[in-house]
PDB file of C-alpha atoms in Angstrom:
ATOM      1  CA  MET A   1    -109.005  67.903 -17.758  1.00  0.00           C
ATOM      2  CA  CYS A   2    -110.345  69.991 -20.525  1.00  0.00           C
ATOM      3  CA  SER A   3    -113.993  69.676 -19.389  1.00  0.00           C
ATOM      4  CA  SER A   4    -113.792  68.646 -15.679  1.00  0.00           C
ATOM      5  CA  ARG A   5    -115.409  70.945 -13.193  1.00  0.00           C
ATOM      6  CA  THR A   6    -114.734  68.964 -10.001  1.00  0.00           C
ATOM      7  CA  TYR A   7    -111.667  68.995  -7.789  1.00  0.00           C
ATOM      8  CA  ASN A   8    -110.588  72.167  -9.478  1.00  0.00           C
ATOM      9  CA  VAL A   9    -108.547  70.285 -11.986  1.00  0.00           C
ATOM     10  CA  HIS A  10    -109.977  71.691 -15.149  1.00  0.00           C
ATOM     11  CA  ILE A  11    -107.832  73.562 -17.763  1.00  0.00           C
ATOM     12  CA  ARG A  12    -108.843  77.123 -18.361  1.00  0.00           C
ATOM     13  CA  PRO A  13    -109.931  78.243 -21.853  1.00  0.00           C
ATOM     14  CA  VAL A  14    -106.739  80.120 -22.437  1.00  0.00           C
ATOM     15  CA  GLN A  15    -104.689  77.030 -21.565  1.00  0.00           C
ATOM     16  CA  VAL A  16    -106.884  74.929 -23.957  1.00  0.00           C
ATOM     17  CA  GLN A  17    -106.156  77.438 -26.682  1.00  0.00           C
ATOM     18  CA  GLN A  18    -102.341  77.262 -25.947  1.00  0.00           C
ATOM     19  CA  ILE A  19    -102.408  73.493 -26.169  1.00  0.00           C
ATOM     20  CA  SER A  20    -104.363  73.692 -29.493  1.00  0.00           C
ATOM     21  CA  ASN A  21    -101.927  76.197 -30.927  1.00  0.00           C
ATOM     22  CA  PHE A  22     -98.938  73.979 -30.066  1.00  0.00           C
ATOM     23  CA  LEU A  23    -100.525  70.847 -31.556  1.00  0.00           C
ATOM     24  CA  GLU A  24    -101.386  72.813 -34.756  1.00  0.00           C
ATOM     25  CA  ASN A  25     -97.742  74.176 -34.964  1.00  0.00           C
ATOM     26  CA  ILE A  26     -96.135  70.805 -34.780  1.00  0.00           C
ATOM     27  CA  LYS A  27     -98.090  69.250 -37.636  1.00  0.00           C
ATOM     28  CA  CYS A  28     -95.289  69.908 -40.078  1.00  0.00           C
ATOM     29  CA  PHE A  29     -92.834  67.815 -37.905  1.00  0.00           C
ATOM     30  CA  VAL A  30     -95.056  64.571 -37.731  1.00  0.00           C
ATOM     31  CA  PRO A  31     -93.426  61.736 -39.630  1.00  0.00           C
ATOM     32  CA  PHE A  32     -95.472  60.324 -42.525  1.00  0.00           C
ATOM     33  CA  GLU A  33     -95.771  56.966 -40.727  1.00  0.00           C
ATOM     34  CA  PHE A  34     -98.490  58.496 -38.563  1.00  0.00           C
ATOM     35  CA  ASN A  35    -101.679  58.724 -40.638  1.00  0.00           C
ATOM     36  CA  ARG A  36    -103.339  61.398 -38.439  1.00  0.00           C
ATOM     37  CA  LYS A  37    -101.733  64.701 -37.571  1.00  0.00           C
ATOM     38  CA  PRO A  38    -102.476  66.613 -34.350  1.00  0.00           C
ATOM     39  CA  ARG A  39    -105.704  68.610 -34.297  1.00  0.00           C
ATOM     40  CA  SER A  40    -107.056  71.388 -32.152  1.00  0.00           C
ATOM     41  CA  LEU A  41    -108.648  70.484 -28.802  1.00  0.00           C
ATOM     42  CA  SER A  42    -111.805  72.186 -30.178  1.00  0.00           C
ATOM     43  CA  MET A  43    -112.094  69.061 -32.299  1.00  0.00           C
ATOM     44  CA  PHE A  44    -111.440  66.771 -29.359  1.00  0.00           C
ATOM     45  CA  LYS A  45    -114.825  64.986 -29.605  1.00  0.00           C
ATOM     46  CA  GLN A  46    -113.913  63.975 -33.137  1.00  0.00           C
ATOM     47  CA  TRP A  47    -110.424  62.749 -32.224  1.00  0.00           C
ATOM     48  CA  LYS A  48    -109.693  59.150 -33.198  1.00  0.00           C
ATOM     49  CA  ALA A  49    -107.989  56.839 -30.731  1.00  0.00           C
ATOM     50  CA  THR A  50    -104.738  57.058 -32.684  1.00  0.00           C
ATOM     51  CA  GLU A  51    -104.666  60.813 -32.042  1.00  0.00           C
ATOM     52  CA  CYS A  52    -105.116  60.270 -28.277  1.00  0.00           C
ATOM     53  CA  ARG A  53    -102.199  57.772 -28.449  1.00  0.00           C
ATOM     54  CA  LEU A  54    -100.045  60.414 -30.272  1.00  0.00           C
ATOM     55  CA  LEU A  55    -100.780  62.817 -27.420  1.00  0.00           C
ATOM     56  CA  LEU A  56     -99.989  60.258 -24.778  1.00  0.00           C
ATOM     57  CA  LEU A  57     -96.680  58.966 -26.198  1.00  0.00           C
ATOM     58  CA  TYR A  58     -95.173  61.903 -28.148  1.00  0.00           C
ATOM     59  CA  THR A  59     -96.721  65.298 -27.739  1.00  0.00           C
ATOM     60  CA  GLY A  60     -98.489  65.530 -24.370  1.00  0.00           C
ATOM     61  CA  SER A  61     -95.282  65.438 -22.155  1.00  0.00           C
ATOM     62  CA  VAL A  62     -94.047  68.541 -23.924  1.00  0.00           C
ATOM     63  CA  VAL A  63     -97.179  70.640 -24.414  1.00  0.00           C
ATOM     64  CA  LEU A  64     -98.576  70.051 -20.921  1.00  0.00           C
ATOM     65  CA  MET A  65     -95.228  70.850 -19.325  1.00  0.00           C
ATOM     66  CA  ASN A  66     -95.573  74.474 -20.341  1.00  0.00           C
ATOM     67  CA  VAL A  67     -99.359  74.756 -19.812  1.00  0.00           C
ATOM     68  CA  VAL A  68    -100.573  72.715 -16.770  1.00  0.00           C
ATOM     69  CA  SER A  69     -99.949  74.862 -13.734  1.00  0.00           C
ATOM     70  CA  ILE A  70    -100.667  72.212 -11.133  1.00  0.00           C
ATOM     71  CA  ASP A  71     -97.565  69.982 -10.785  1.00  0.00           C
ATOM     72  CA  ILE A  72     -99.510  66.948  -9.564  1.00  0.00           C
ATOM     73  CA  LEU A  73    -101.659  66.919 -12.706  1.00  0.00           C
ATOM     74  CA  TYR A  74     -98.620  66.954 -14.989  1.00  0.00           C
ATOM     75  CA  SER A  75     -96.983  64.324 -12.811  1.00  0.00           C
ATOM     76  CA  ASN A  76    -100.051  62.176 -13.065  1.00  0.00           C
ATOM     77  CA  PHE A  77     -99.975  62.372 -16.850  1.00  0.00           C
ATOM     78  CA  LEU A  78     -96.341  61.558 -16.884  1.00  0.00           C
ATOM     79  CA  THR A  79     -96.860  58.432 -14.821  1.00  0.00           C
ATOM     80  CA  LEU A  80     -99.206  57.153 -17.534  1.00  0.00           C
ATOM     81  CA  HIS A  81     -96.987  58.293 -20.302  1.00  0.00           C
ATOM     82  CA  VAL A  82     -93.842  56.556 -18.929  1.00  0.00           C
ATOM     83  CA  ALA A  83     -95.638  53.346 -18.172  1.00  0.00           C
ATOM     84  CA  VAL A  84     -97.246  53.020 -21.600  1.00  0.00           C
ATOM     85  CA  THR A  85     -93.961  54.046 -23.327  1.00  0.00           C
ATOM     86  CA  ILE A  86     -92.249  51.181 -21.554  1.00  0.00           C
ATOM     87  CA  LEU A  87     -94.919  48.683 -22.504  1.00  0.00           C
ATOM     88  CA  CYS A  88     -94.934  49.908 -26.170  1.00  0.00           C
ATOM     89  CA  SER A  89     -91.158  49.625 -26.560  1.00  0.00           C
ATOM     90  CA  LYS A  90     -89.924  46.313 -28.165  1.00  0.00           C
ATOM     91  CA  ARG A  91     -86.661  46.724 -26.236  1.00  0.00           C
ATOM     92  CA  LEU A  92     -87.890  47.803 -22.777  1.00  0.00           C
ATOM     93  CA  CYS A  93     -90.822  45.471 -22.522  1.00  0.00           C
ATOM     94  CA  LYS A  94     -88.400  42.504 -22.674  1.00  0.00           C
ATOM     95  CA  GLN A  95     -86.652  43.678 -19.485  1.00  0.00           C
ATOM     96  CA  PRO A  96     -88.397  42.482 -16.329  1.00  0.00           C
ATOM     97  CA  VAL A  97     -87.212  45.408 -14.267  1.00  0.00           C
ATOM     98  CA  PHE A  98     -88.803  47.895 -16.574  1.00  0.00           C
ATOM     99  CA  VAL A  99     -92.027  45.893 -16.922  1.00  0.00           C
ATOM    100  CA  GLN A 100     -92.294  45.776 -13.093  1.00  0.00           C
ATOM    101  CA  TYR A 101     -91.671  49.429 -12.966  1.00  0.00           C
ATOM    102  CA  ALA A 102     -94.448  50.066 -15.453  1.00  0.00           C
ATOM    103  CA  GLU A 103     -96.867  47.992 -13.344  1.00  0.00           C
ATOM    104  CA  ASP A 104     -96.043  50.004 -10.301  1.00  0.00           C
ATOM    105  CA  LEU A 105     -96.568  53.266 -12.215  1.00  0.00           C
ATOM    106  CA  LEU A 106     -99.950  52.095 -13.521  1.00  0.00           C
ATOM    107  CA  LYS A 107    -101.127  51.169  -9.997  1.00  0.00           C
ATOM    108  CA  HIS A 108    -100.046  54.551  -8.812  1.00  0.00           C
ATOM    109  CA  TYR A 109    -101.781  56.231 -11.755  1.00  0.00           C
ATOM    110  CA  VAL A 110    -105.143  54.596 -11.057  1.00  0.00           C
ATOM    111  CA  VAL A 111    -104.996  55.501  -7.388  1.00  0.00           C
ATOM    112  CA  THR A 112    -103.998  59.149  -8.006  1.00  0.00           C
ATOM    113  CA  PHE A 113    -106.485  59.407 -10.814  1.00  0.00           C
ATOM    114  CA  GLY A 114    -109.366  58.657  -8.499  1.00  0.00           C
ATOM    115  CA  ASN A 115    -107.989  61.156  -5.931  1.00  0.00           C
ATOM    116  CA  LEU A 116    -107.618  63.892  -8.537  1.00  0.00           C
ATOM    117  CA  TYR A 117    -110.663  63.434 -10.740  1.00  0.00           C
ATOM    118  CA  GLY A 118    -113.066  61.572  -8.606  1.00  0.00           C
ATOM    119  CA  HIS A 119    -113.432  57.843  -7.991  1.00  0.00           C
ATOM    120  CA  GLN A 120    -116.764  57.838  -9.860  1.00  0.00           C
ATOM    121  CA  PHE A 121    -114.652  58.314 -13.084  1.00  0.00           C
ATOM    122  CA  ILE A 122    -112.583  55.129 -12.595  1.00  0.00           C
ATOM    123  CA  SER A 123    -114.249  53.271 -15.433  1.00  0.00           C
ATOM    124  CA  HIS A 124    -113.511  49.852 -16.832  1.00  0.00           C
ATOM    125  CA  ASN A 125    -110.923  51.338 -19.062  1.00  0.00           C
ATOM    126  CA  ILE A 126    -109.023  52.946 -16.181  1.00  0.00           C
ATOM    127  CA  HIS A 127    -109.246  49.727 -14.041  1.00  0.00           C
ATOM    128  CA  GLY A 128    -108.039  47.671 -17.014  1.00  0.00           C
ATOM    129  CA  LEU A 129    -104.667  49.470 -16.854  1.00  0.00           C
ATOM    130  CA  LEU A 130    -103.898  47.316 -13.855  1.00  0.00           C
ATOM    131  CA  HIS A 131    -103.839  44.152 -15.991  1.00  0.00           C
ATOM    132  CA  ILE A 132    -102.102  45.172 -19.160  1.00  0.00           C
ATOM    133  CA  THR A 133     -98.460  44.352 -17.936  1.00  0.00           C
ATOM    134  CA  GLU A 134     -99.486  40.742 -17.611  1.00  0.00           C
ATOM    135  CA  ASP A 135    -100.685  40.793 -21.170  1.00  0.00           C
ATOM    136  CA  VAL A 136     -97.309  42.240 -22.232  1.00  0.00           C
ATOM    137  CA  ILE A 137     -95.346  39.623 -20.407  1.00  0.00           C
ATOM    138  CA  HIS A 138     -97.167  36.840 -22.330  1.00  0.00           C
ATOM    139  CA  ILE A 139     -97.690  38.526 -25.740  1.00  0.00           C
ATOM    140  CA  GLY A 140     -95.097  41.241 -26.099  1.00  0.00           C
ATOM    141  CA  PRO A 141     -95.418  45.016 -26.625  1.00  0.00           C
ATOM    142  CA  LEU A 142     -98.807  46.652 -26.467  1.00  0.00           C
ATOM    143  CA  ASN A 143     -98.821  47.108 -30.242  1.00  0.00           C
ATOM    144  CA  ASN A 144     -99.065  43.317 -30.588  1.00  0.00           C
ATOM    145  CA  LEU A 145    -102.299  43.174 -28.706  1.00  0.00           C
ATOM    146  CA  SER A 146    -103.990  46.485 -29.565  1.00  0.00           C
ATOM    147  CA  THR A 147    -106.897  46.728 -31.961  1.00  0.00           C
ATOM    148  CA  PHE A 148    -105.586  49.847 -33.699  1.00  0.00           C
ATOM    149  CA  LYS A 149    -104.460  47.621 -36.670  1.00  0.00           C
ATOM    150  CA  PHE A 150    -108.023  46.561 -37.355  1.00  0.00           C
ATOM    151  CA  GLU A 151    -109.331  50.107 -37.096  1.00  0.00           C
ATOM    152  CA  ASN A 152    -106.656  51.334 -39.597  1.00  0.00           C
ATOM    153  CA  PHE A 153    -107.375  48.405 -41.946  1.00  0.00           C
ATOM    154  CA  MET A 154    -111.124  49.223 -42.140  1.00  0.00           C
ATOM    155  CA  GLN A 155    -110.483  51.835 -44.975  1.00  0.00           C
ATOM    156  CA  GLN A 156    -108.739  49.199 -47.008  1.00  0.00           C
ATOM    157  CA  ILE A 157    -111.520  46.689 -46.426  1.00  0.00           C
ATOM    158  CA  LYS A 158    -114.131  49.218 -47.578  1.00  0.00           C
ATOM    159  CA  LYS A 159    -112.117  49.682 -50.827  1.00  0.00           C
ATOM    160  CA  LEU A 160    -112.470  45.959 -51.583  1.00  0.00           C
ATOM    161  CA  VAL A 161    -116.248  46.302 -51.810  1.00  0.00           C
ATOM    162  CA  ARG A 162    -117.200  47.082 -55.444  1.00  0.00           C
ATOM    163  CA  LYS A 163    -121.030  46.925 -55.196  1.00  0.00           C
ATOM    164  CA  TYR A 164    -123.726  46.737 -52.504  1.00  0.00           C
ATOM    165  CA  ASP A 165    -124.603  43.122 -53.195  1.00  0.00           C
ATOM    166  CA  ARG A 166    -122.972  40.419 -51.007  1.00  0.00           C
ATOM    167  CA  PRO A 167    -120.224  42.648 -49.433  1.00  0.00           C
ATOM    168  CA  LEU A 168    -118.822  39.874 -47.228  1.00  0.00           C
ATOM    169  CA  GLN A 169    -118.354  37.506 -50.116  1.00  0.00           C
ATOM    170  CA  GLN A 170    -116.588  40.295 -52.035  1.00  0.00           C
ATOM    171  CA  ILE A 171    -114.258  40.925 -49.149  1.00  0.00           C
ATOM    172  CA  VAL A 172    -113.401  37.272 -48.724  1.00  0.00           C
ATOM    173  CA  LYS A 173    -112.589  36.831 -52.454  1.00  0.00           C
ATOM    174  CA  ARG A 174    -110.486  39.986 -52.632  1.00  0.00           C
ATOM    175  CA  LEU A 175    -108.476  38.974 -49.521  1.00  0.00           C
ATOM    176  CA  GLY A 176    -108.003  35.492 -51.006  1.00  0.00           C
ATOM    177  CA  GLU A 177    -106.538  37.114 -54.169  1.00  0.00           C
ATOM    178  CA  LEU A 178    -104.245  39.248 -52.126  1.00  0.00           C
ATOM    179  CA  ASN A 179    -103.095  36.247 -50.154  1.00  0.00           C
ATOM    180  CA  ASN A 180    -102.205  34.344 -53.295  1.00  0.00           C
ATOM    181  CA  HIS A 181     -99.490  37.018 -53.908  1.00  0.00           C
ATOM    182  CA  LYS A 182     -98.505  37.458 -50.310  1.00  0.00           C
ATOM    183  CA  SER A 183     -95.544  35.108 -50.391  1.00  0.00           C
ATOM    184  CA  LYS A 184     -93.700  37.035 -53.048  1.00  0.00           C
ATOM    185  CA  TYR A 185     -94.111  40.362 -51.220  1.00  0.00           C
ATOM    186  CA  VAL A 186     -92.929  38.742 -47.890  1.00  0.00           C
ATOM    187  CA  SER A 187     -89.838  37.145 -49.566  1.00  0.00           C
ATOM    188  CA  CYS A 188     -89.024  40.685 -51.061  1.00  0.00           C
ATOM    189  CA  ASP A 189     -89.233  42.214 -47.627  1.00  0.00           C
ATOM    190  CA  ASP A 190     -87.106  39.557 -46.010  1.00  0.00           C
ATOM    191  CA  ASP A 191     -84.326  40.078 -48.542  1.00  0.00           C
ATOM    192  CA  TYR A 192     -83.266  43.391 -47.193  1.00  0.00           C
ATOM    193  CA  ARG A 193     -82.944  45.411 -44.022  1.00  0.00           C
ATOM    194  CA  PHE A 194     -82.493  48.722 -45.842  1.00  0.00           C
ATOM    195  CA  LYS A 195     -83.333  49.612 -49.462  1.00  0.00           C
ATOM    196  CA  PHE A 196     -82.247  52.818 -51.175  1.00  0.00           C
ATOM    197  CA  GLU A 197     -84.593  54.951 -53.398  1.00  0.00           C
ATOM    198  CA  ASN A 198     -84.576  58.185 -55.423  1.00  0.00           C
ATOM    199  CA  PRO A 199     -80.977  58.436 -56.594  1.00  0.00           C
ATOM    200  CA  HIS A 200     -79.539  61.859 -57.324  1.00  0.00           C
ATOM    201  CA  GLU A 201     -76.245  63.410 -58.461  1.00  0.00           C
ATOM    202  CA  SER A 202     -76.034  66.326 -55.860  1.00  0.00           C
ATOM    203  CA  GLY A 203     -74.498  66.598 -52.529  1.00  0.00           C
ATOM    204  CA  PRO A 204     -73.580  67.171 -49.897  1.00  0.00           C
ATOM    205  CA  LEU A 205     -70.593  64.800 -49.842  1.00  0.00           C
ATOM    206  CA  ILE A 206     -67.506  64.362 -47.649  1.00  0.00           C
ATOM    207  CA  GLU A 207     -64.121  62.938 -48.627  1.00  0.00           C
ATOM    208  CA  GLY A 208     -64.143  59.185 -49.496  1.00  0.00           C
ATOM    209  CA  LEU A 209     -67.805  59.078 -50.561  1.00  0.00           C
ATOM    210  CA  LEU A 210     -69.088  58.860 -54.014  1.00  0.00           C
ATOM    211  CA  LEU A 211     -72.225  59.794 -55.938  1.00  0.00           C
ATOM    212  CA  PRO A 212     -74.888  58.783 -56.929  1.00  0.00           C
ATOM    213  CA  GLY A 213     -76.496  59.673 -53.644  1.00  0.00           C
ATOM    214  CA  TYR A 214     -79.923  58.528 -52.459  1.00  0.00           C
ATOM    215  CA  LYS A 215     -82.706  60.486 -50.828  1.00  0.00           C
ATOM    216  CA  ASN A 216     -84.652  57.609 -49.247  1.00  0.00           C
ATOM    217  CA  ILE A 217     -83.704  54.817 -46.960  1.00  0.00           C
ATOM    218  CA  VAL A 218     -86.534  52.349 -46.807  1.00  0.00           C
ATOM    219  CA  CYS A 219     -86.793  50.114 -43.728  1.00  0.00           C
ATOM    220  CA  LYS A 220     -89.506  47.494 -42.998  1.00  0.00           C
ATOM    221  CA  ASP A 221     -91.171  49.735 -40.344  1.00  0.00           C
ATOM    222  CA  TYR A 222     -90.255  53.277 -41.466  1.00  0.00           C
ATOM    223  CA  VAL A 223     -88.792  55.379 -44.167  1.00  0.00           C
ATOM    224  CA  LEU A 224     -85.969  57.952 -43.694  1.00  0.00           C
ATOM    225  CA  ILE A 225     -85.763  60.878 -46.168  1.00  0.00           C
ATOM    226  CA  ALA A 226     -82.707  63.067 -46.427  1.00  0.00           C
ATOM    227  CA  ASN A 227     -83.274  66.797 -45.827  1.00  0.00           C
ATOM    228  CA  ASP A 228     -86.950  66.274 -44.973  1.00  0.00           C
ATOM    229  CA  ILE A 229     -87.582  67.881 -41.537  1.00  0.00           C
ATOM    230  CA  LYS A 230     -90.293  65.301 -40.736  1.00  0.00           C
ATOM    231  CA  ASN A 231     -88.445  62.216 -41.781  1.00  0.00           C
ATOM    232  CA  ASN A 232     -84.642  62.784 -41.651  1.00  0.00           C
ATOM    233  CA  ARG A 233     -83.719  62.078 -38.030  1.00  0.00           C
ATOM    234  CA  CYS A 234     -82.479  58.628 -37.076  1.00  0.00           C
ATOM    235  CA  ILE A 235     -81.164  56.897 -33.930  1.00  0.00           C
ATOM    236  CA  LEU A 236     -78.048  54.905 -34.097  1.00  0.00           C
ATOM    237  CA  GLY A 237     -76.956  51.898 -32.062  1.00  0.00           C
ATOM    238  CA  ASN A 238     -74.606  53.911 -29.901  1.00  0.00           C
ATOM    239  CA  GLY A 239     -77.405  56.396 -28.950  1.00  0.00           C
ATOM    240  CA  SER A 240     -76.390  59.137 -31.326  1.00  0.00           C
ATOM    241  CA  ILE A 241     -79.218  61.152 -32.902  1.00  0.00           C
ATOM    242  CA  VAL A 242     -78.358  62.210 -36.488  1.00  0.00           C
ATOM    243  CA  LEU A 243     -79.838  64.560 -38.952  1.00  0.00           C
ATOM    244  CA  ILE A 244     -79.537  62.866 -42.414  1.00  0.00           C
ATOM    245  CA  GLU A 245     -78.552  65.061 -45.257  1.00  0.00           C
ATOM    246  CA  ASN A 246     -77.514  62.429 -47.869  1.00  0.00           C
ATOM    247  CA  VAL A 247     -76.704  58.771 -48.584  1.00  0.00           C
ATOM    248  CA  ALA A 248     -73.614  57.918 -50.522  1.00  0.00           C
ATOM    249  CA  PHE A 249     -71.318  55.083 -51.342  1.00  0.00           C
ATOM    250  CA  SER A 250     -68.084  54.517 -49.542  1.00  0.00           C
ATOM    251  CA  ASN A 251     -65.378  53.338 -51.979  1.00  0.00           C
ATOM    252  CA  ASP A 252     -63.158  52.106 -49.128  1.00  0.00           C
ATOM    253  CA  LYS A 253     -65.853  50.084 -47.175  1.00  0.00           C
ATOM    254  CA  ARG A 254     -67.866  49.252 -50.257  1.00  0.00           C
ATOM    255  CA  ILE A 255     -71.108  50.109 -48.395  1.00  0.00           C
ATOM    256  CA  GLN A 256     -73.653  52.843 -48.294  1.00  0.00           C
ATOM    257  CA  MET A 257     -73.099  55.596 -45.691  1.00  0.00           C
ATOM    258  CA  ILE A 258     -75.311  58.262 -44.314  1.00  0.00           C
ATOM    259  CA  ILE A 259     -73.965  61.840 -44.397  1.00  0.00           C
ATOM    260  CA  GLY A 260     -75.249  64.231 -41.755  1.00  0.00           C
ATOM    261  CA  LYS A 261     -74.858  65.969 -38.497  1.00  0.00           C
ATOM    262  CA  GLU A 262     -75.075  64.663 -34.886  1.00  0.00           C
ATOM    263  CA  TYR A 263     -76.802  66.398 -32.049  1.00  0.00           C
ATOM    264  CA  LEU A 264     -74.015  67.106 -29.483  1.00  0.00           C
ATOM    265  CA  LYS A 265     -76.081  68.227 -26.523  1.00  0.00           C
ATOM    266  CA  LYS A 266     -78.622  65.795 -25.107  1.00  0.00           C
ATOM    267  CA  ILE A 267     -80.395  66.219 -21.844  1.00  0.00           C
ATOM    268  CA  ASP A 268     -83.552  64.858 -20.091  1.00  0.00           C
ATOM    269  CA  LEU A 269     -86.915  66.212 -21.173  1.00  0.00           C
ATOM    270  CA  TYR A 270     -88.244  65.307 -17.682  1.00  0.00           C
ATOM    271  CA  THR A 271     -86.878  63.543 -14.580  1.00  0.00           C
ATOM    272  CA  ILE A 272     -90.107  62.509 -12.841  1.00  0.00           C
ATOM    273  CA  PRO A 273     -91.094  59.652 -12.435  1.00  0.00           C
ATOM    274  CA  CYS A 274     -87.801  58.665 -14.089  1.00  0.00           C
ATOM    275  CA  LYS A 275     -85.167  60.290 -16.343  1.00  0.00           C
ATOM    276  CA  SER A 276     -86.647  60.486 -19.834  1.00  0.00           C
ATOM    277  CA  THR A 277     -83.166  59.433 -21.325  1.00  0.00           C
ATOM    278  CA  LEU A 278     -83.819  55.947 -19.935  1.00  0.00           C
ATOM    279  CA  LEU A 279     -86.610  55.750 -22.510  1.00  0.00           C
ATOM    280  CA  GLY A 280     -84.589  57.218 -25.365  1.00  0.00           C
ATOM    281  CA  ILE A 281     -86.376  60.602 -25.025  1.00  0.00           C
ATOM    282  CA  TYR A 282     -84.145  63.725 -25.175  1.00  0.00           C
ATOM    283  CA  LYS A 283     -83.970  67.430 -25.552  1.00  0.00           C
ATOM    284  CA  VAL A 284     -81.252  68.123 -28.124  1.00  0.00           C
ATOM    285  CA  SER A 285     -79.404  71.064 -29.555  1.00  0.00           C
ATOM    286  CA  LYS A 286     -76.045  72.052 -31.184  1.00  0.00           C
ATOM    287  CA  LEU A 287     -75.213  70.103 -34.326  1.00  0.00           C
ATOM    288  CA  SER A 288     -71.759  68.739 -35.110  1.00  0.00           C
ATOM    289  CA  ARG A 289     -69.778  69.250 -38.284  1.00  0.00           C
ATOM    290  CA  ARG A 290     -70.772  67.000 -41.222  1.00  0.00           C
ATOM    291  CA  LYS A 291     -69.817  63.313 -40.706  1.00  0.00           C
ATOM    292  CA  ALA A 292     -70.697  59.872 -42.104  1.00  0.00           C
ATOM    293  CA  TRP A 293     -71.937  56.744 -40.460  1.00  0.00           C
ATOM    294  CA  MET A 294     -72.736  53.256 -41.766  1.00  0.00           C
ATOM    295  CA  VAL A 295     -76.425  52.753 -42.721  1.00  0.00           C
ATOM    296  CA  SER A 296     -76.292  49.594 -40.739  1.00  0.00           C
ATOM    297  CA  ASP A 297     -75.786  51.584 -37.560  1.00  0.00           C
ATOM    298  CA  ILE A 298     -79.411  52.811 -37.728  1.00  0.00           C
ATOM    299  CA  ILE A 299     -81.753  51.204 -35.298  1.00  0.00           C
ATOM    300  CA  ASN A 300     -84.717  53.479 -35.320  1.00  0.00           C
ATOM    301  CA  LYS A 301     -86.333  56.656 -36.677  1.00  0.00           C
ATOM    302  CA  GLY A 302     -86.794  59.729 -34.497  1.00  0.00           C
ATOM    303  CA  PHE A 303     -89.815  62.038 -34.184  1.00  0.00           C
ATOM    304  CA  ILE A 304     -88.399  65.506 -33.491  1.00  0.00           C
ATOM    305  CA  TYR A 305     -90.067  68.895 -33.038  1.00  0.00           C
ATOM    306  CA  CYS A 306     -89.551  72.189 -31.347  1.00  0.00           C
ATOM    307  CA  SER A 307     -89.818  72.093 -27.546  1.00  0.00           C
ATOM    308  CA  GLY A 308     -91.078  75.726 -27.198  1.00  0.00           C
ATOM    309  CA  SER A 309     -87.538  77.002 -26.536  1.00  0.00           C
ATOM    310  CA  PRO A 310     -85.684  78.279 -29.596  1.00  0.00           C
ATOM    311  CA  MET A 311     -82.463  76.441 -28.510  1.00  0.00           C
ATOM    312  CA  TRP A 312     -83.902  73.033 -27.858  1.00  0.00           C
ATOM    313  CA  LYS A 313     -85.773  70.409 -29.825  1.00  0.00           C
ATOM    314  CA  VAL A 314     -87.264  67.123 -28.401  1.00  0.00           C
ATOM    315  CA  VAL A 315     -86.671  63.661 -29.807  1.00  0.00           C
ATOM    316  CA  PHE A 316     -88.799  60.649 -29.318  1.00  0.00           C
ATOM    317  CA  PRO A 317     -87.974  57.136 -30.692  1.00  0.00           C
ATOM    318  CA  ILE A 318     -90.824  55.872 -32.888  1.00  0.00           C
ATOM    319  CA  LEU A 319     -92.452  53.044 -30.918  1.00  0.00           C
ATOM    320  CA  TYR A 320     -94.873  52.015 -33.586  1.00  0.00           C
ATOM    321  CA  THR A 321     -95.984  53.016 -37.102  1.00  0.00           C
ATOM    322  CA  ASP A 322     -99.361  52.971 -38.687  1.00  0.00           C
ATOM    323  CA  THR A 323     -97.908  51.383 -41.755  1.00  0.00           C
ATOM    324  CA  GLU A 324     -96.443  48.525 -39.665  1.00  0.00           C
ATOM    325  CA  GLU A 325     -99.867  47.903 -38.084  1.00  0.00           C
ATOM    326  CA  ILE A 326    -101.443  47.658 -41.573  1.00  0.00           C
ATOM    327  CA  GLN A 327     -98.728  45.376 -42.999  1.00  0.00           C
ATOM    328  CA  SER A 328     -99.034  42.864 -40.034  1.00  0.00           C
ATOM    329  CA  LEU A 329    -102.534  41.951 -41.037  1.00  0.00           C
TER     330      LEU A 329
END
């Protein structure tokens, strides 16, 4: 859309600048699980595939809503966004109804893509979208069959090479050494669902909870950090979205509890092609009074940033993490 000159679907320079400004402004909200932060569209030719994925799954549905003036272009983007979100979700891709819906959306996307941008641009990559639902049915969420993990692991492989002579042999030896210690790291990971780090003796507290508090909640796929705007939103099993301010011990329940505030107002970010809330994507506002929840209620981490309106923020459940991809190798 940024460079197309056919079918009158290109984005004007002023709109390109608006998108770039938005992407630059939300850098400070991107959780640390994502290795690459949003960059200006002026750098688009240098974007990595992970940056395009970030735009498709998390940022594009917001920034394009306020910039793209032709509704059919935004709807076309949302069709791909919703389909890929479903296929990336460990929860939704297990439900046949959602998988079938994603397949229907991808078929619609490919057809409308050709009508909007020109059939000559339907490359192998675009046509391949018609077949990925079958892969998801057999293999699981898209993250299981993507090659991002190998791309992200390349930097670590390069660090294993100490000299120019026989690089392949060096890599094999170093990986062998790492595998010798792998079992102890795996057993350590399997021993906990949540681990607590960075103890402190400050609040906030509520009645019935005791210090020391903890700043970090470490899970296998992500880390939550109290009072860190990038990393302190979590999603609970009942659908609540909570801003974490502290972690403290409950003397009555004999367990760790999170202390924070819940977002009371939750509405759809978009309603076409489906309600965003079906995917766990919300516009939120109005925080509750300070309350406490069991740490075990946490099921995911949230990616939250300003929606462009001073009253509302948008929340996306994290579907993948770059750290998870590297650890799976």
